[in-house]
XYZ file of C-alpha atoms in Angstrom:
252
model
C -27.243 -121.775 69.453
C -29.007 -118.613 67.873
C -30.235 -118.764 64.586
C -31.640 -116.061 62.203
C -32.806 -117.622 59.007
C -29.904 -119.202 57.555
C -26.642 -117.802 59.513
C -25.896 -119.242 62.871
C -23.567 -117.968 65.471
C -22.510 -120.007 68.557
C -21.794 -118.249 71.645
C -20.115 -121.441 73.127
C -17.268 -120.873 71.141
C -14.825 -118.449 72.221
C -17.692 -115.666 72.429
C -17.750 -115.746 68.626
C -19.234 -112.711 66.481
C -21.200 -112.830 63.742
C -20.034 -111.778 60.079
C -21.856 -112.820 57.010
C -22.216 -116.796 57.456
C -18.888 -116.774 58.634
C -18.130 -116.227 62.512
C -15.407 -114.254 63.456
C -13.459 -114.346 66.433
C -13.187 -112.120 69.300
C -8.719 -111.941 68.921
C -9.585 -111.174 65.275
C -11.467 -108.314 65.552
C -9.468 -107.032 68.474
C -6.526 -107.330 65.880
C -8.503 -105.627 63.613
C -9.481 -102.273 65.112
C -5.657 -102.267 66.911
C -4.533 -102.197 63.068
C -7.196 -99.338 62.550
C -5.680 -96.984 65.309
C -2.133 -97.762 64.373
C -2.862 -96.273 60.674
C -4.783 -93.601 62.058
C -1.912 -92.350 64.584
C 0.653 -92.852 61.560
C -1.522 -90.302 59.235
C -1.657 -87.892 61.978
C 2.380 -88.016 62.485
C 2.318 -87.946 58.597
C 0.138 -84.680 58.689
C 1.661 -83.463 61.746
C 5.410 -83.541 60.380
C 4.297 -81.944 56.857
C 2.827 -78.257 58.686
C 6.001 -78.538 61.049
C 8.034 -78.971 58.316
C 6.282 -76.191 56.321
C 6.565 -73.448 59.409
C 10.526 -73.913 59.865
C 11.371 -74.022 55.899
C 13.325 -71.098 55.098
C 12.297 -68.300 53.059
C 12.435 -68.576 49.912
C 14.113 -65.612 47.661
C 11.573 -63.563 45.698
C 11.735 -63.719 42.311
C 13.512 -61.299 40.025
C 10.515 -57.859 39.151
C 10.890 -57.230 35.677
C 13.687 -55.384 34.434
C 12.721 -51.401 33.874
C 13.340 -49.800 30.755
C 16.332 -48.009 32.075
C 18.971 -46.479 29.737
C 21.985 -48.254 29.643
C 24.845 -47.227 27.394
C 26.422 -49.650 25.284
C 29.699 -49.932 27.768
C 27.002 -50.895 30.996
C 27.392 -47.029 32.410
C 23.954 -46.077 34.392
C 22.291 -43.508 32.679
C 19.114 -43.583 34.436
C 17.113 -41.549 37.161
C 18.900 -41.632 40.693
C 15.810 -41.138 42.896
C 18.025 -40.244 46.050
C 20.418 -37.961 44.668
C 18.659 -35.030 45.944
C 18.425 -36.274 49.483
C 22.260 -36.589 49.396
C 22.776 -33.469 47.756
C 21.035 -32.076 51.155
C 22.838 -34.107 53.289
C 26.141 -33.137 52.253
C 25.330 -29.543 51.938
C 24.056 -29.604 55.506
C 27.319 -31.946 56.863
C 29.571 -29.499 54.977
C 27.741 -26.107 56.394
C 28.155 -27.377 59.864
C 31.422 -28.149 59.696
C 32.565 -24.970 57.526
C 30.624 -22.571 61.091
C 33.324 -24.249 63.950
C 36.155 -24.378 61.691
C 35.671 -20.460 60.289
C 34.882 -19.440 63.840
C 38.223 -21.400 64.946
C 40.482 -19.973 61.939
C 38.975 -16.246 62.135
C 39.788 -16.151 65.797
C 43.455 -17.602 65.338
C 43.711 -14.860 62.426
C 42.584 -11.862 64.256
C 44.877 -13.223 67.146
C 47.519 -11.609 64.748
C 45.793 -8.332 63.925
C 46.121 -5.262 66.333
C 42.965 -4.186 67.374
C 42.672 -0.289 65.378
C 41.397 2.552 66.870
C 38.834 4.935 64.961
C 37.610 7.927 65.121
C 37.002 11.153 63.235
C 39.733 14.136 62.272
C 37.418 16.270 64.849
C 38.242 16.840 68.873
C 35.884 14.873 71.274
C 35.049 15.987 74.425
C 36.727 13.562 77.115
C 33.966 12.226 79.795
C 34.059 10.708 83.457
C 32.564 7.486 84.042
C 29.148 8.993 83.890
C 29.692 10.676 80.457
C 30.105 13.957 82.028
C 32.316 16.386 80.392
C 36.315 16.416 82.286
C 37.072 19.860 83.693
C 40.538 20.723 83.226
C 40.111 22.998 86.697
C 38.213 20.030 88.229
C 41.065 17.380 86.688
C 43.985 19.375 88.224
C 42.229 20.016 91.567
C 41.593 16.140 91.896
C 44.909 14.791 90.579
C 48.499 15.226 91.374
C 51.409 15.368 89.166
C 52.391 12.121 86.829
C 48.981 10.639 87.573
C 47.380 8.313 85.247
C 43.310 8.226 85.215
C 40.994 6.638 82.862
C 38.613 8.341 81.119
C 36.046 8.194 77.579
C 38.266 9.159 74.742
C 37.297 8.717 71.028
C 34.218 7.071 70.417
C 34.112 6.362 73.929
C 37.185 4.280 74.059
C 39.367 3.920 77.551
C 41.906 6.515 77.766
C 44.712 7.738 79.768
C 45.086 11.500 80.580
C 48.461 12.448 82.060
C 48.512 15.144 84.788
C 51.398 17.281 84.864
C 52.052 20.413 87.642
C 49.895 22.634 85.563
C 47.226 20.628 83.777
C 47.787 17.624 81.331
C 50.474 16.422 78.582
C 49.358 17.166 75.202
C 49.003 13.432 74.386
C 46.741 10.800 75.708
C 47.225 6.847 75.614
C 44.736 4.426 74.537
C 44.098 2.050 76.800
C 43.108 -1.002 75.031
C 45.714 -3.422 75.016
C 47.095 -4.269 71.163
C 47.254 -8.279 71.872
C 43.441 -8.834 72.496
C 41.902 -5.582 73.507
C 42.042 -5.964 77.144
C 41.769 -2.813 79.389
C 45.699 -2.209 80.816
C 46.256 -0.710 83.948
C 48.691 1.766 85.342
C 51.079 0.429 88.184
C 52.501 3.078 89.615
C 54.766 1.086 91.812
C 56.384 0.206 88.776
C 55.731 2.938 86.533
C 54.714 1.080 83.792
C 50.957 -0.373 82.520
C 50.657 -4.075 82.747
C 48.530 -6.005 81.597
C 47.166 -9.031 83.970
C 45.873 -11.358 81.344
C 48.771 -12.125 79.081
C 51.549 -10.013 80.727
C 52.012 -7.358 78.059
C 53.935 -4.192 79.161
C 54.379 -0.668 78.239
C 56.371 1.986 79.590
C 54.904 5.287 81.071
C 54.574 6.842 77.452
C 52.351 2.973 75.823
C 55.482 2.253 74.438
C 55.704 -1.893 74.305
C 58.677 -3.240 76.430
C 56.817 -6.813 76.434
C 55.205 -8.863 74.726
C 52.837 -10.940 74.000
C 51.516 -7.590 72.749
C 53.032 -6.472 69.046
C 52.390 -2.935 69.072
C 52.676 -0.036 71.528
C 49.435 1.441 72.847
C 47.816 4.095 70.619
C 47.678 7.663 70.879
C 45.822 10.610 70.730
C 46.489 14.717 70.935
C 44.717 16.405 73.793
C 43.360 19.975 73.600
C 41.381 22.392 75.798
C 38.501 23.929 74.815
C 37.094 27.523 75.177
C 34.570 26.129 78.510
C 37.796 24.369 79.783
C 36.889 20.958 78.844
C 39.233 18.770 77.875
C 39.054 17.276 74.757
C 40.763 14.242 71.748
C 41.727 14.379 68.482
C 42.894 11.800 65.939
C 46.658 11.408 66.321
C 48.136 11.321 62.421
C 51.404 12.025 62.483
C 54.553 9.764 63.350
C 54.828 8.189 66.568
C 57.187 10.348 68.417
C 57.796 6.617 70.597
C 59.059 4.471 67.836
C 59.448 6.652 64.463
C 56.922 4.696 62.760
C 53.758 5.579 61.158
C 50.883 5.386 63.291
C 49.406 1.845 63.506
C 45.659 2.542 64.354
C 45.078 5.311 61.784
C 42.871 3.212 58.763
C-alpha cells in the first residue's frame, strides 16, 4: 500500500488509479477516454458534413436591384432609354448594305443582259487606224486586200470595225464589230460568209444584219469616207438602216 496523507491507493488491486479518495479502475478509465475519441470523431463528421454541404449548395438567385425610375405609361408601354438601339441600328444598316452590293450587282447584270450595247461617237469623220494606231491607206488597203475581204480595224472612238474591200477600194459603209448580245468581238467566216460569233452563237449576214440569235439587234454601222491624204476615215451613221428599215439603234 502507498499512502499520501489521507488517500490511499492499492496497487494489488487490479492496478487501480488514484482519483480523489476514491480509486478508479483501469476498464473505467479505458472506457472513459474511448468515450472521449468517439465524441471527438462525431464533431469532426459533424463539421466535416456542414463545409461539404455548404460547397455543393446551389446558388442562390440574387435578389431583385431596385427598380429605376423608368417611365412607364399608364397601359405598361416602355417609354424609357433603349441603351442598345444604336448598336442595332448599325447592325442592320451594315447586314442590309451587304446584302443590297451582291443583289444590285446580280440584278444590274441580268438588266443590261437585255440592253444592246450603243455605240458613240461624234457627228465628225475619224481617221480609221491599224493595230498600231497608224492611219489606213486606202492605196496601202487595196494593195494588201482582195475583193469582198473583211479586216478589222480602229473605227470610232477606237471601236473594232469592219472595212469591206471591193475591186476598187472599199464600200461606203463599215460594220461594227462588237457583238449586240454582250459586246463580244465577232469574226468573219468566210467559209460561210457570214460573222459568227463563238461565245453565244449569234450570226449576221455579210452586211451585220442578225440571222441568229441570242443577239437582238444587227451589228451597227458607220459611213466611210476618204480623205484628201487618202486615209480612210468614219463617220456617225444617222440615217435609217438600209438592212432592216428601222431607225438606227446605237445613235443616243
Amino acid at each position: 500500500n502507498f499512502v499520501s496523507g489521507s488517500d490511499t491507493c492499492d496497487f494489488s488491486r487490479d492496478f487501480s488509479v488514484c482519483h480523489g479518495k476514491e480509486p478508479m479502475p483501469r476498464q473505467d478509465v479505458a472506457m472513459h477516454g474511448r468515450l472521449s475519441r468517439k465524441l471527438l470523431a462525431i464533431a469532426g463528421c459533424v463539421i466535416g458534413a456542414c463545409f461539404f454541404s455548404m460547397a455543393f449548395t446551389s446558388p442562390t438567385r440574387p435578389s431583385a436591384p431596385p427598380r429605376s425610375s423608368v417611365a412607364m405609361r399608364s397601359t405598361g408601354e416602355y417609354t424609357g432609354f433603349v441603351p442598345d438601339m444604336q448598336r442595332r441600328t448599325l447592325m442592320n444598316l451594315v447586314v442590309t448594305a451587304a446584302t443590297a452590293v451582291p443583289v444590285s450587282v446580280l440584278l444590274g447584270g441580268y438588266i443590261l443582259y437585255f440592253i444592246p450595247v450603243s455605240q458613240g461617237g461624234g457627228g465628225g469623220a475619224q481617221v480609221c487606224g491599224d493595230e498600231a494606231g497608224n492611219p489606213i491607206k486606202l492605196a496601202t488597203w487595196v494593195k494588201n486586200h482582195k475583193p469582198k475581204d473583211y479586216d478589222l480595224v480602229q473605227g470610232l472612238n477606237g471601236d473594232v470595225t469592219y472595212l469591206v474591200s471591193t475591186e476598187d477600194g472599199i464600200k461606203d459603209f463599215a460594220i461594227s464589230a462588237v457583238c449586240t448580245h454582250l459586246g463580244c468581238v465577232v469574226p468573219w467566216v468566210k467559209a460561210s460568209n457570214k460573222f459568227s460569233c463563238p461565245c453565244h452563237g449569234s450570226q449576221y449576214d455579210e452586211n451585220g444584219k442578225v440571222v441568229r440569235g441570242p443577239a437582238p439587234l444587227s451589228l451597227a454601222l458607220a459611213h466611210t469616207t476618204i480623205k484628201e491624204d487618202g486615209s480612210v476615215a468614219v463617220s456617225q451613221w444617222t440615217e435609217t438602216d438600209f438592212r432592216t428599215d428601222l431607225k438606227p439603234w446605237w445613235v443616243s
